[in-house]
Short mmCIF file of C-alpha atoms in Angstrom, two decimals:
data_model
loop_
_atom_site.label_atom_id
_atom_site.label_comp_id
_atom_site.label_asym_id
_atom_site.label_seq_id
_atom_site.Cartn_x
_atom_site.Cartn_y
_atom_site.Cartn_z
CA MET A 2 -43.45 -66.38 43.35
CA VAL A 3 -44.64 -62.79 43.78
CA ALA A 4 -46.91 -62.57 46.79
CA ASP A 5 -49.73 -60.05 47.16
CA LEU A 6 -48.30 -57.18 49.21
CA SER A 7 -51.71 -55.90 50.20
CA ALA A 8 -52.53 -59.39 51.50
CA ALA A 9 -49.23 -59.40 53.41
CA ARG A 10 -50.16 -56.09 55.03
CA ALA A 11 -53.56 -57.51 55.96
CA PHE A 12 -51.90 -60.56 57.55
CA VAL A 13 -49.60 -58.33 59.63
CA ALA A 14 -52.55 -56.23 60.79
CA VAL A 15 -54.61 -59.25 61.84
CA ALA A 16 -51.74 -61.10 63.51
CA THR A 17 -50.64 -57.97 65.38
CA ALA A 18 -54.17 -57.11 66.52
CA GLY A 19 -54.96 -60.71 67.47
CA GLY A 20 -58.18 -60.83 65.53
CA PHE A 21 -60.03 -59.68 62.43
CA ARG A 22 -62.44 -57.35 64.27
CA ASP A 23 -59.69 -55.47 66.10
CA ALA A 24 -57.61 -55.30 62.92
CA ALA A 25 -60.60 -53.87 61.07
CA GLN A 26 -60.95 -51.13 63.67
CA ALA A 27 -57.23 -50.34 63.45
CA THR A 28 -57.01 -50.26 59.65
CA GLY A 29 -60.47 -49.10 58.58
CA ILE A 30 -60.74 -52.18 56.35
CA SER A 31 -63.69 -54.49 56.86
CA ALA A 32 -63.11 -57.77 58.72
CA SER A 33 -64.40 -59.74 55.74
CA SER A 34 -61.94 -58.01 53.39
CA LEU A 35 -59.08 -58.75 55.79
CA SER A 36 -60.15 -62.37 56.07
CA GLY A 37 -60.27 -62.72 52.30
CA ALA A 38 -56.83 -61.13 51.93
CA VAL A 39 -55.24 -63.45 54.52
CA LYS A 40 -56.88 -66.47 52.86
CA ARG A 41 -55.48 -65.30 49.52
CA LEU A 42 -51.97 -65.05 50.97
CA GLU A 43 -52.24 -68.51 52.50
CA ASP A 44 -53.34 -69.92 49.17
CA GLN A 45 -50.44 -68.23 47.37
CA LEU A 46 -47.92 -69.60 49.86
CA GLY A 47 -49.58 -72.98 50.35
CA LEU A 48 -49.29 -72.52 54.12
CA ARG A 49 -51.62 -71.91 57.03
CA LEU A 50 -50.51 -68.69 58.65
CA LEU A 51 -53.22 -68.22 61.30
CA ASN A 52 -55.03 -70.64 63.57
CA ARG A 53 -58.55 -69.30 63.88
CA THR A 54 -61.03 -70.07 66.65
CA THR A 55 -64.20 -68.31 67.69
CA ARG A 56 -62.27 -66.65 70.50
CA SER A 57 -58.82 -65.97 69.11
CA VAL A 58 -56.59 -65.75 66.09
CA VAL A 59 -53.05 -66.99 66.67
CA PRO A 60 -50.16 -67.26 64.17
CA THR A 61 -48.90 -70.70 63.31
CA GLU A 62 -45.17 -71.38 63.56
CA ALA A 63 -44.78 -70.43 59.91
CA GLY A 64 -47.04 -67.43 60.46
CA ALA A 65 -45.05 -66.21 63.47
CA HIS A 66 -41.80 -66.43 61.50
CA LEU A 67 -43.36 -64.60 58.54
CA LEU A 68 -44.83 -61.96 60.85
CA GLU A 69 -41.43 -61.20 62.36
CA ARG A 70 -39.81 -60.83 58.94
CA LEU A 71 -42.66 -58.73 57.52
CA GLN A 72 -42.73 -56.37 60.50
CA SER A 73 -39.01 -55.73 60.07
CA ALA A 74 -39.36 -55.25 56.31
CA MET A 75 -42.34 -52.92 56.68
CA ALA A 76 -40.48 -50.85 59.24
CA ASP A 77 -37.69 -50.43 56.68
CA VAL A 78 -40.24 -49.45 54.02
CA GLU A 79 -41.84 -46.87 56.31
CA ALA A 80 -38.43 -45.43 57.17
CA ALA A 81 -37.53 -45.23 53.47
CA LEU A 82 -40.80 -43.46 52.65
CA GLU A 83 -40.30 -41.05 55.53
CA ARG A 84 -36.81 -40.31 54.28
CA ALA A 85 -38.20 -39.64 50.81
CA ASN A 86 -40.80 -37.35 52.37
CA ASP A 87 -37.99 -35.35 53.96
CA TYR A 88 -36.66 -34.59 50.47
CA ARG A 89 -40.07 -33.25 49.50
CA GLU A 90 -40.66 -31.08 52.54
CA THR A 91 -37.16 -29.85 53.37
CA PRO A 92 -34.51 -28.92 50.79
CA ASN A 93 -31.90 -31.50 51.68
CA GLY A 94 -29.70 -33.20 49.11
CA THR A 95 -27.67 -32.47 46.00
CA ILE A 96 -28.31 -30.35 42.90
CA ARG A 97 -26.17 -31.22 39.87
CA LEU A 98 -25.96 -28.44 37.30
CA ASN A 99 -24.53 -28.56 33.77
CA VAL A 100 -23.64 -25.05 32.59
CA PRO A 101 -21.50 -23.24 29.99
CA VAL A 102 -18.28 -21.64 31.19
CA ASN A 103 -19.69 -18.14 30.87
CA ALA A 104 -22.56 -19.03 33.26
CA ALA A 105 -20.10 -20.54 35.73
CA ARG A 106 -18.11 -17.31 35.58
CA LEU A 107 -20.81 -14.64 35.22
CA VAL A 108 -24.12 -15.99 36.55
CA LEU A 109 -23.57 -18.53 39.31
CA PRO A 110 -21.15 -16.42 41.39
CA ARG A 111 -23.95 -13.90 41.96
CA LEU A 112 -26.47 -16.59 42.92
CA LEU A 113 -24.79 -19.46 44.73
CA PRO A 114 -23.46 -17.65 47.83
CA GLY A 115 -26.91 -16.37 48.75
CA PHE A 116 -28.62 -19.65 47.86
CA MET A 117 -26.16 -21.72 49.87
CA ALA A 118 -26.57 -19.43 52.87
CA ALA A 119 -30.36 -19.75 52.64
CA PHE A 120 -30.28 -23.54 52.14
CA PRO A 121 -27.23 -24.86 53.99
CA ASN A 122 -28.32 -28.50 53.68
CA VAL A 123 -28.21 -28.42 49.88
CA ARG A 124 -25.01 -29.43 48.09
CA VAL A 125 -24.42 -27.95 44.62
CA GLU A 126 -22.25 -29.71 42.03
CA VAL A 127 -21.41 -27.80 38.83
CA THR A 128 -20.10 -29.22 35.56
CA ALA A 129 -19.04 -26.65 32.94
CA GLU A 130 -19.19 -27.49 29.24
CA HIS A 131 -20.33 -25.63 26.17
CA GLY A 132 -22.55 -28.00 24.20
CA VAL A 133 -26.16 -28.79 25.06
CA VAL A 134 -26.30 -32.15 26.81
CA ASP A 135 -29.00 -34.58 27.84
CA ILE A 136 -28.97 -33.60 31.49
CA LEU A 137 -30.63 -36.83 32.61
CA ALA A 138 -28.13 -39.01 30.75
CA ALA A 139 -25.34 -36.87 32.19
CA GLY A 140 -26.65 -37.43 35.72
CA CYS A 141 -27.61 -33.77 36.19
CA ASP A 142 -30.78 -32.24 37.61
CA ALA A 143 -30.75 -29.05 35.55
CA GLY A 144 -28.68 -27.03 33.12
CA ILE A 145 -28.15 -23.44 32.01
CA ARG A 146 -28.26 -22.52 28.34
CA TYR A 147 -29.64 -19.81 26.05
CA GLY A 148 -33.09 -19.95 24.50
CA GLU A 149 -32.01 -20.87 20.99
CA ARG A 150 -30.24 -23.96 22.34
CA LEU A 151 -33.18 -25.43 24.26
CA THR A 152 -35.52 -28.16 23.06
CA LYS A 153 -39.28 -28.17 23.46
CA ASN A 154 -39.44 -31.00 25.98
CA MET A 155 -37.69 -28.94 28.65
CA VAL A 156 -39.09 -26.61 31.28
CA ALA A 157 -37.11 -23.37 31.18
CA VAL A 158 -37.07 -20.42 33.58
CA PRO A 159 -34.96 -17.26 33.17
CA ILE A 160 -31.88 -17.08 35.36
CA GLY A 161 -29.48 -14.24 36.07
CA PRO A 162 -29.31 -11.19 33.78
CA LYS A 163 -32.42 -10.18 31.85
CA SER A 164 -30.21 -9.15 28.93
CA GLN A 165 -26.57 -9.36 27.96
CA ARG A 166 -24.41 -8.21 25.10
CA PHE A 167 -21.17 -9.15 23.43
CA ALA A 168 -18.36 -6.63 23.67
CA THR A 169 -15.48 -6.33 21.21
CA ALA A 170 -12.17 -4.97 22.45
CA ALA A 171 -8.44 -4.71 21.87
CA SER A 172 -5.46 -3.40 23.78
CA PRO A 173 -4.37 0.25 23.43
CA ALA A 174 -1.05 -0.97 21.98
CA TYR A 175 -2.78 -3.03 19.27
CA LEU A 176 -5.08 -0.16 18.32
CA ALA A 177 -2.14 2.25 18.20
CA ARG A 178 -0.42 -0.04 15.69
CA HIS A 179 -3.40 -1.06 13.56
CA GLY A 180 -6.02 1.64 14.04
CA HIS A 181 -9.68 1.55 15.10
CA PRO A 182 -12.20 -0.24 12.87
CA VAL A 183 -15.26 1.87 12.04
CA HIS A 184 -17.48 -0.91 10.64
CA PRO A 185 -17.65 -4.62 11.56
CA SER A 186 -16.43 -5.54 8.09
CA ASP A 187 -13.15 -3.80 8.90
CA LEU A 188 -12.38 -6.66 11.29
CA LEU A 189 -11.69 -8.88 8.30
CA HIS A 190 -8.42 -6.95 7.98
CA HIS A 191 -7.46 -7.26 11.65
CA ALA A 192 -6.00 -10.00 13.81
CA CYS A 193 -8.85 -11.62 15.74
CA LEU A 194 -8.97 -14.08 18.62
CA PRO A 195 -12.17 -16.11 18.12
CA GLY A 196 -13.49 -19.10 19.98
CA LYS A 197 -14.39 -22.47 18.53
CA SER A 198 -16.90 -25.08 19.61
CA GLY A 199 -16.18 -28.70 20.37
CA SER A 200 -17.08 -29.54 16.76
CA GLY A 201 -14.29 -27.23 15.59
CA ALA A 202 -16.62 -24.58 14.16
CA ILE A 203 -15.35 -21.04 14.72
CA ALA A 204 -17.93 -18.80 16.37
CA THR A 205 -19.18 -15.98 14.20
CA TRP A 206 -19.10 -12.44 15.57
CA GLU A 207 -22.41 -10.62 15.41
CA PHE A 208 -23.08 -6.88 15.40
CA GLU A 209 -26.22 -4.78 15.24
CA ARG A 210 -26.89 -1.07 14.80
CA ASP A 211 -30.08 0.76 13.81
CA GLY A 212 -31.64 -2.45 12.53
CA GLU A 213 -28.59 -3.45 10.49
CA ILE A 214 -27.22 -6.86 11.49
CA VAL A 215 -23.73 -7.89 10.45
CA SER A 216 -22.18 -11.31 11.01
CA ILE A 217 -18.55 -11.99 10.21
CA GLU A 218 -16.28 -14.97 10.39
CA PRO A 219 -13.31 -13.46 12.20
CA PRO A 220 -9.87 -14.29 10.77
CA GLY A 221 -8.18 -16.09 13.64
CA THR A 222 -4.52 -15.54 14.46
CA LEU A 223 -5.26 -17.48 17.67
CA VAL A 224 -8.32 -19.73 17.90
CA VAL A 225 -9.30 -20.87 21.39
CA ASP A 226 -11.79 -23.47 22.57
CA VAL A 227 -14.86 -21.74 24.00
CA ASN A 228 -14.14 -23.38 27.35
CA ALA A 229 -10.76 -21.61 27.53
CA MET A 230 -11.61 -18.06 26.45
CA GLU A 231 -9.58 -16.61 29.29
CA LEU A 232 -6.57 -17.34 27.10
CA ALA A 233 -8.03 -15.17 24.32
CA VAL A 234 -8.63 -12.34 26.81
CA SER A 235 -5.04 -12.57 28.02
CA ALA A 236 -3.74 -12.56 24.44
CA ALA A 237 -5.86 -9.50 23.63
CA ILE A 238 -4.48 -7.64 26.64
CA ASP A 239 -0.98 -8.52 25.42
CA GLY A 240 -1.74 -6.90 22.06
CA CYS A 241 -2.25 -10.02 19.93
CA GLY A 242 -5.57 -8.94 18.42
CA MET A 243 -9.29 -8.29 18.84
CA VAL A 244 -11.47 -10.31 21.21
CA GLN A 245 -15.26 -10.57 21.42
CA LEU A 246 -16.87 -11.92 24.58
CA PHE A 247 -19.60 -11.21 27.12
CA GLU A 248 -19.36 -7.62 28.25
CA GLU A 249 -19.39 -8.69 31.92
CA TRP A 250 -16.38 -10.90 31.25
CA LEU A 251 -14.39 -8.11 29.64
CA ARG A 252 -15.62 -5.36 31.98
CA PRO A 253 -12.70 -5.53 34.48
CA ALA A 254 -10.17 -5.15 31.65
CA LEU A 255 -12.22 -2.36 30.05
CA ASP A 256 -12.53 -0.49 33.33
CA SER A 257 -8.82 -0.80 34.04
CA GLY A 258 -7.85 0.35 30.55
CA ALA A 259 -6.08 -2.92 29.71
CA LEU A 260 -8.58 -3.21 26.86
CA GLN A 261 -10.43 -0.52 24.94
CA PRO A 262 -13.92 -0.83 23.41
CA VAL A 263 -14.07 -1.46 19.69
CA LEU A 264 -17.23 -0.79 17.62
CA GLU A 265 -19.23 -0.16 20.81
CA PRO A 266 -22.28 1.27 18.98
CA TRP A 267 -22.50 -2.10 17.23
CA TRP A 268 -22.42 -4.31 20.32
CA HIS A 269 -25.17 -6.90 20.01
CA SER A 270 -27.68 -7.37 22.87
CA PHE A 271 -29.64 -10.57 23.53
CA SER A 272 -31.82 -12.17 26.20
CA GLY A 273 -30.19 -13.74 29.21
CA PRO A 274 -29.86 -17.46 29.90
CA PHE A 275 -32.37 -20.03 31.15
CA LEU A 276 -32.29 -22.71 33.80
CA TYR A 277 -33.79 -25.81 32.21
CA TYR A 278 -34.95 -29.14 33.62
CA TYR A 279 -37.33 -31.98 32.82
CA GLY A 280 -40.88 -32.23 34.16
CA ARG A 281 -43.06 -29.89 36.20
CA ASP A 282 -44.41 -32.54 38.56
CA HIS A 283 -42.72 -33.70 41.76
CA VAL A 284 -39.63 -31.55 41.31
CA PRO A 285 -37.07 -32.53 44.01
CA ALA A 286 -37.08 -30.11 46.93
CA PRO A 287 -33.45 -28.92 46.46
CA LEU A 288 -34.06 -28.13 42.79
CA SER A 289 -37.43 -26.55 43.55
CA ALA A 290 -35.76 -24.29 46.14
CA PHE A 291 -33.08 -23.30 43.61
CA ILE A 292 -35.70 -22.53 40.96
CA GLY A 293 -37.57 -20.29 43.38
CA TYR A 294 -34.37 -18.55 44.42
CA VAL A 295 -33.22 -17.73 40.88
CA GLN A 296 -36.69 -16.43 39.97
CA GLU A 297 -36.53 -14.02 42.90
CA ASN A 298 -32.97 -12.88 42.21
CA ARG A 299 -32.70 -11.76 38.60
CA TRP A 300 -30.87 -8.60 37.58
#
């Protein structure tokens, strides 16, 4: 049997106040409405819960036992609701993010230290994988992906760099042996170190210059999963071939001279990534705080 919870609350109010009039003053509900609710609960249970006289209202034995149990249960409910309210008012809890490896390497390191210092009661858990996932099914609160990989039922806000570009590079030793390409099509005659997705598809390399867009399928002497591109960078530094990756990723090797730019006038620029999540209403406080932080800290 499913009892009427509103009637149970009315019974607690009347039994605690010791009468319908006092309970009405305490709850703002009319005495007649309270009386009807208690009568409804008694009918549902098939028990008399209150002994009523013109002077007093006193719980029966069954009513006293029920009152004790309901007061304890309602205290637990109020505590649970108060705890939930804490999540709304104060960022306190866990954010679970699903991001590609490049975001874990290039975007989050510039955001998380400041965010965690500003919101020390928020725990951040990061899972790195390349493919777009159903963040809810994966148990995550939000993800980071690029615009072309988002679906329409997601709320997306820009995060991190306003724009990025892919850089192509090779070691000085490789270029000394094989020469510098002057057009992207020349790469078809070079050793390349492309990445591949989880489906096994090799990522195309894209170039753009003066409105001309060129896409090539790089011939791979070493093909690396996109989640392990550091191996391709290491191989390129060791002279194994050409690598194409986010400029920020290759920048330390370019600045040190371990790698040299290749086809730099053709490097392709694109918009930065997005933080995406489901639903605009009642966003959990930790996630809402993170959204606000990333919107204020783009570069």
